[in-house]
Amino acid sequence: MSEIPLRTLGRNKHSKAGYSRIDDSDEANGHADTNHRQDTNSSVNGKVTVNMQSTAWASNTASARKGGVKGKDRYVDEPEEEETLLGEDERERSEEVDQRTSTLRKSSTKDKSRTVPLRPPEKFQNRYPSNIVQNQKYNAFTFLPIVFYEQFKFFFNLYFLLVALSQFIPALKIGFIATYVAPLAFVLCVTMGKEAYDDYQRYLRDREANSARYLTLDSTEPMDSGPHTRSVPSSSLRVGDLVLLEKNQRVPADLVLLRTSDSSGTCFIRTDQLDGETDWKLRVAVPACQKLGSDQDLLALDAEIYADAPIKDIHTFIGTFTINSPPISADAGDVPMMPVPTVEPLTAENILWANTVLAAGSAVGLVVYTGPETRAVMNTSHPQTKVGLLDLEINRLAKILCAVTFALSLTLVALNGFRGLWYIYVFRFLILFSSIIPISLRVNLDMGKTVYAHQIEHDHEIPDTIVRTSTLPEELGRIEYLLSDKTGTLTQNEMEMKKLHMGTMSYGYDSMDEVVHQLAVAFGTSGDAAHKRQGSMMTGVQLATRGRRDMSSRVKDIVLSLALCHNVTPVTNDDGTVTYQASSPDEVAIVQWTESVGLTLVFRDRTRIGLQTPTGGRINFEVLDIFPFTSESKRMGIVVRDAQSGEITFLQKGADVVMAKIVQRNDWLEEECGNMAREGLRTLVMARKRLSEQSYADFKERHHEASIQLEGRNEAMATVVAETLEHDLELLGLTGVEDKLQDEVKSTLELLRNAGIKIWMLTGDKIETATCIAISTKLVARNQYIHQVAKLKTSSEVRDQLEFLQSKLDCCLIIDGESLQLCLTLFKNEFIEIATKLSAVVACRCSPTQKADVARLIRQFTKKRVCCIGDGGNDVSMIQAADVGVGIVGKEGKQASLAADFSVTQFSHLTKLLMWHGRNSYRRSAKLAQFVIHRGLIISVMQAVFSAIFYYAPIALYQGWLMVGYATVYTMAPVFSLVLDRDVNEDLALLYPELYKDLTKGRVLSYKTFFMWLMISLYQGGAIMIMSLVLFENEFLNIVAISFTALILNELIMVALEITTWHLYMIISEIVTLLIYAVSMVFLPEYFDLSFVLSVRFAWKVAVIVAISALPLYIIKFVKSRVAPAASSKLL
């Protein structure tokens, strides 16, 4: 990190304490930094240049804290500055800050890195975005234009708008204007109302977040009586404000943690809405600020924070904290001899990201990023309006139908020889045939979607399911890729220690009471007790064969080691209960287990650990060194000293792959680890090494030397640990921790896989954990090869891995985020092509943005429907990027549920949602859409035949109420009743998921089925019209009566033919519609001659026409059901 620009650490003539640094190299050459002092004019914006040594030193947290390098830097007083050492006018100081920061900004206007003084002037604060949360899609000005654009970008709606507008031109007017305008207006009003309501809800949520009040330390007030605080809304916070946070408060912006209420300078935060992990994270205050007497002293501190430009990565932060002049001491006569400028490095562990929650205590932080520059906002993608594939397909069919309409109009005019005002005739024909693309289709489909949403929300087997995007139920029937989060989605995120294996002995979950007994015996041991035990407890002694120590002391060793080797802190809650907090839930599970067997963690800070023994006594240990867990090392170590005996022990636990090389006598280790992994347990190997004072002192010296190296420091420190400590460790045992799965996860995943859905697991967790869960959830089939890809660095490595995967497409790929990013950067298309063919893919250490990118890539590359399911704030981007987003209401809050299209309470509800509701919604909508198109086509064919016979005149066959009634009361109810049709019952749909696989091919609504309906419409329309004319009566009125009655009866029969399973509503709708039509004849004498309608002639002619139009179709359907039955009918 030597590239960190430390920017100005500016000093000028009026600065409080001008110490200038003497570099060792300068001193050696006999030079002092005199230029700085010689010319005060040029030093108005003067800088103390900190050399590379200081920069590198600043970038290492550990050595900075230990003061490893400070001794090497020496400072000298500047005599002319001594007089202003402790006194200065505040105005001059703010000018200096302003000058200093303006110099920084001039270097690059695009550079978003910043140096923030502790009391920045207002002009400086105004440069950065305001801290406003804004999730609204519209405002008062953009609402109508955007909604209209979203609606009229569909050809379907645009066509109807043009037809409706044409009716205002007298030459083109046909029938009632209302018949063209009303349906379109209805559709638009419903859509706009829904969008307005949704956006208003977003506005209310935003307003709640923006108006949450926070306390800021106010430097403008006199500070005699203690620090003054002001309460300001979250939206008013700006870069440079000092914010005081209380327990359980949401962090409003990205803050650098300066002070905490805990004397050790640490605090815990909950990050579940940022990275999806429910465990608490430890954060460390800036040491220089934590040492101050009170929060008030922060306001008097002449310091500044450099922060790098905002980026998305929540695990990385590069910055420095610089004290330009020492804190003012109480004794004004004293000159504080603290070296300045003092630079301390800042990393991600000094930062509180926005949207995290302070879990315990109170804290003071300085705002460095606000609003759109915070990590939380940068990792959230704005939701796009989702459109279902069915809607897009119908839009395409509408274009074909429009072409058909235009061709038909032109043909009729051409056959008439383009006589007279032929172009007006073309338009009149276009309007006559406009029913070919029925606007009622949109109304029917939207009402259908409402019915599906109601059915989903009122299904008692999937309680509390909410449909948030009612336009997408059909999409649930076409999913081919499922991208799932792990923690909280597949698992409950509840860890429990299930097994302890010690080589010769193994304790399962049901035999832990034996461990309790052995531990009590070990801690109760004195000289006498040992003899008593030997007599009474022979079984325990017999186990300690082959010259080994007896079993109870071995149990004591491993339980004590597990109780010490961790990063867990006990936190006392308000009600007096104690909870354990750590960055890994595995560690919490192990410490809870040690408590359950009798050894309780009662105290922990950065230097000491206190344990309570089964006998009630207290044993204390001093923490000498901690080597934290990293994904590279896959292990964590701790060096402790027993406070009573002074014995020093190095304890280490880690993954079996790394620990196997470090421990002695590990002949049983690999086999047992394999056994536990197959049970889906997460394994950790526990080992220890006793150290003498001398060997520890040697290690400490070598480690310190390595820690102050400027090049390759981390590698050097790791080498010292490996050479001095990490060899020949005594193997104590192996633990197996279970991450409890959600209910019925295994059966759900198996069912989805049988339905032809490819499942990907995208998680922020470690590779080992993800592998365990992949096995225990049966995401990986039994005996399936698991191929792990991690730490790829070069393109040749990536190419090798892709070639291997190409040759082994039946394996499960497990890849880490770093390698995934490299694959997507170098070989995006090749990687996606191969990965989408694999049966299962697990991506670990994924950032929220990576998850969303993977979802988008699969969509773009495969053109298949992708469903994403998650439960945390870190899954929101992925959920919004998917075709269908499903959110689980879980322990991590409701953020994912609120952002999703569908909200469920557990993962297993997905089967019912997809296999039953999704499948039905898609089948019904496809059938409904095609039937409504058929209904419009058939009447247009009749109109075309009529016009062709009557000299190509653009005159309407049916006018006024007949046309209004045809699309509404005469056919609407029976046609709409198709949304209640089903081909199989619920049990069969869930028993045979292969039925779902059949549906994803999209054969229910395709060009083939569309042209079949086109042919049916041509045949039936032609047959009805021609037969009506063949059975011609002298009066034109009778043709209308005969043909229209035949048409209505034909449609009712066609609905009956389409129904697979009859529903009461269907029967009622058919009978009621027929009655309404019969009664309406009486009230429409201008269309129906009652004396003729009630005659036998009318009845037999209508019967003949209907038989000719509908009977052949019934015969064809009957023959087809016998010769080539549908897959579902074979199961009935």
Short mmCIF file of N, CA, C and O in Angstrom, two decimals, residues 62 66 349 565-567 583 587 604 625-639 650-653 703 717 721 726:
data_model
loop_
_atom_site.label_atom_id
_atom_site.label_comp_id
_atom_site.label_asym_id
_atom_site.label_seq_id
_atom_site.Cartn_x
_atom_site.Cartn_y
_atom_site.Cartn_z
N ALA A 62 -0.76 -3.03 12.54
CA ALA A 62 -0.17 -3.67 13.71
C ALA A 62 1.06 -2.93 14.20
O ALA A 62 1.18 -2.60 15.39
N LYS A 66 1.80 -0.84 17.77
CA LYS A 66 2.84 -1.23 18.71
C LYS A 66 3.96 -0.20 18.78
O LYS A 66 4.88 -0.31 19.56
N GLU A 349 -11.22 -2.10 9.54
CA GLU A 349 -11.65 -2.36 10.92
C GLU A 349 -11.81 -1.08 11.73
O GLU A 349 -12.28 -1.11 12.86
N CYS A 565 -8.87 -20.64 22.25
CA CYS A 565 -8.42 -20.32 20.89
C CYS A 565 -9.60 -19.83 20.04
O CYS A 565 -10.23 -20.60 19.32
N HIS A 566 -9.90 -18.54 20.16
CA HIS A 566 -11.03 -17.97 19.41
C HIS A 566 -10.98 -16.45 19.50
O HIS A 566 -10.12 -15.88 20.18
N ASN A 567 -11.94 -15.82 18.84
CA ASN A 567 -12.06 -14.35 18.90
C ASN A 567 -13.40 -13.94 19.47
O ASN A 567 -13.97 -12.94 19.10
N SER A 583 -16.88 -12.86 14.85
CA SER A 583 -17.10 -12.68 13.42
C SER A 583 -17.47 -14.00 12.75
O SER A 583 -17.89 -14.02 11.62
N GLU A 587 -17.28 -20.21 15.74
CA GLU A 587 -16.56 -19.99 16.99
C GLU A 587 -17.53 -19.84 18.15
O GLU A 587 -17.32 -20.38 19.23
N ARG A 604 -13.33 -11.27 28.37
CA ARG A 604 -12.40 -11.25 27.25
C ARG A 604 -12.15 -9.81 26.83
O ARG A 604 -13.09 -9.07 26.57
N ASP A 625 -0.23 -13.08 21.88
CA ASP A 625 -0.29 -12.85 20.43
C ASP A 625 -1.53 -13.51 19.85
O ASP A 625 -1.95 -14.56 20.33
N ILE A 626 -2.07 -12.89 18.82
CA ILE A 626 -3.18 -13.52 18.09
C ILE A 626 -2.82 -13.50 16.61
O ILE A 626 -2.36 -12.48 16.08
N PHE A 627 -3.02 -14.64 15.95
CA PHE A 627 -2.81 -14.71 14.50
C PHE A 627 -4.19 -15.01 13.90
O PHE A 627 -4.64 -16.15 13.92
N PRO A 628 -4.88 -13.98 13.40
CA PRO A 628 -6.29 -14.17 13.02
C PRO A 628 -6.46 -15.08 11.82
O PRO A 628 -5.53 -15.29 11.04
N PHE A 629 -7.69 -15.59 11.70
CA PHE A 629 -8.04 -16.45 10.57
C PHE A 629 -8.08 -15.62 9.29
O PHE A 629 -8.62 -14.53 9.27
N THR A 630 -7.46 -16.13 8.23
CA THR A 630 -7.64 -15.51 6.91
C THR A 630 -7.98 -16.62 5.93
O THR A 630 -7.71 -17.79 6.18
N SER A 631 -8.58 -16.23 4.81
CA SER A 631 -8.97 -17.25 3.83
C SER A 631 -7.73 -17.90 3.20
O SER A 631 -7.81 -19.00 2.67
N GLU A 632 -6.58 -17.20 3.26
CA GLU A 632 -5.35 -17.80 2.72
C GLU A 632 -4.77 -18.83 3.70
O GLU A 632 -4.46 -19.94 3.34
N SER A 633 -4.67 -18.42 4.99
CA SER A 633 -4.01 -19.31 5.97
C SER A 633 -4.92 -20.45 6.40
O SER A 633 -4.46 -21.52 6.76
N LYS A 634 -6.26 -20.20 6.39
CA LYS A 634 -7.27 -21.19 6.80
C LYS A 634 -7.06 -21.69 8.24
O LYS A 634 -7.41 -22.80 8.57
N ARG A 635 -6.44 -20.87 9.07
CA ARG A 635 -6.23 -21.26 10.47
C ARG A 635 -6.09 -20.02 11.34
O ARG A 635 -5.79 -18.94 10.83
N MET A 636 -6.34 -20.18 12.64
CA MET A 636 -6.08 -19.08 13.56
C MET A 636 -5.28 -19.60 14.75
O MET A 636 -5.45 -20.75 15.16
N GLY A 637 -4.39 -18.76 15.26
CA GLY A 637 -3.55 -19.18 16.38
C GLY A 637 -3.56 -18.13 17.47
O GLY A 637 -3.89 -16.96 17.23
N ILE A 638 -3.25 -18.57 18.68
CA ILE A 638 -3.18 -17.64 19.82
C ILE A 638 -2.08 -18.13 20.77
O ILE A 638 -1.92 -19.34 20.96
N VAL A 639 -1.32 -17.19 21.29
CA VAL A 639 -0.31 -17.53 22.30
C VAL A 639 -0.81 -16.97 23.62
O VAL A 639 -1.08 -15.77 23.73
N PHE A 650 1.08 -22.23 22.79
CA PHE A 650 0.61 -21.79 21.47
C PHE A 650 -0.51 -22.73 21.06
O PHE A 650 -0.32 -23.94 20.97
N LEU A 651 -1.73 -22.18 20.84
CA LEU A 651 -2.88 -22.98 20.44
C LEU A 651 -3.25 -22.62 19.01
O LEU A 651 -3.20 -21.45 18.63
N GLN A 652 -3.61 -23.63 18.24
CA GLN A 652 -3.99 -23.34 16.86
C GLN A 652 -5.13 -24.26 16.43
O GLN A 652 -5.14 -25.45 16.75
N LYS A 653 -6.09 -23.66 15.72
CA LYS A 653 -7.15 -24.49 15.13
C LYS A 653 -7.32 -24.05 13.69
O LYS A 653 -7.08 -22.88 13.34
N HIS A 703 9.82 -12.05 15.24
CA HIS A 703 8.54 -11.58 14.72
C HIS A 703 8.53 -10.06 14.64
O HIS A 703 8.03 -9.47 13.68
N MET A 717 6.48 -12.09 8.27
CA MET A 717 5.88 -12.42 9.57
C MET A 717 5.30 -13.83 9.55
O MET A 717 5.46 -14.60 10.51
N VAL A 721 6.33 -17.17 11.95
CA VAL A 721 5.34 -17.97 12.69
C VAL A 721 5.46 -19.44 12.28
O VAL A 721 5.46 -20.34 13.12
N GLU A 726 4.67 -23.10 14.07
CA GLU A 726 3.76 -24.01 13.38
C GLU A 726 4.46 -25.28 12.87
O GLU A 726 4.48 -25.54 11.68
#
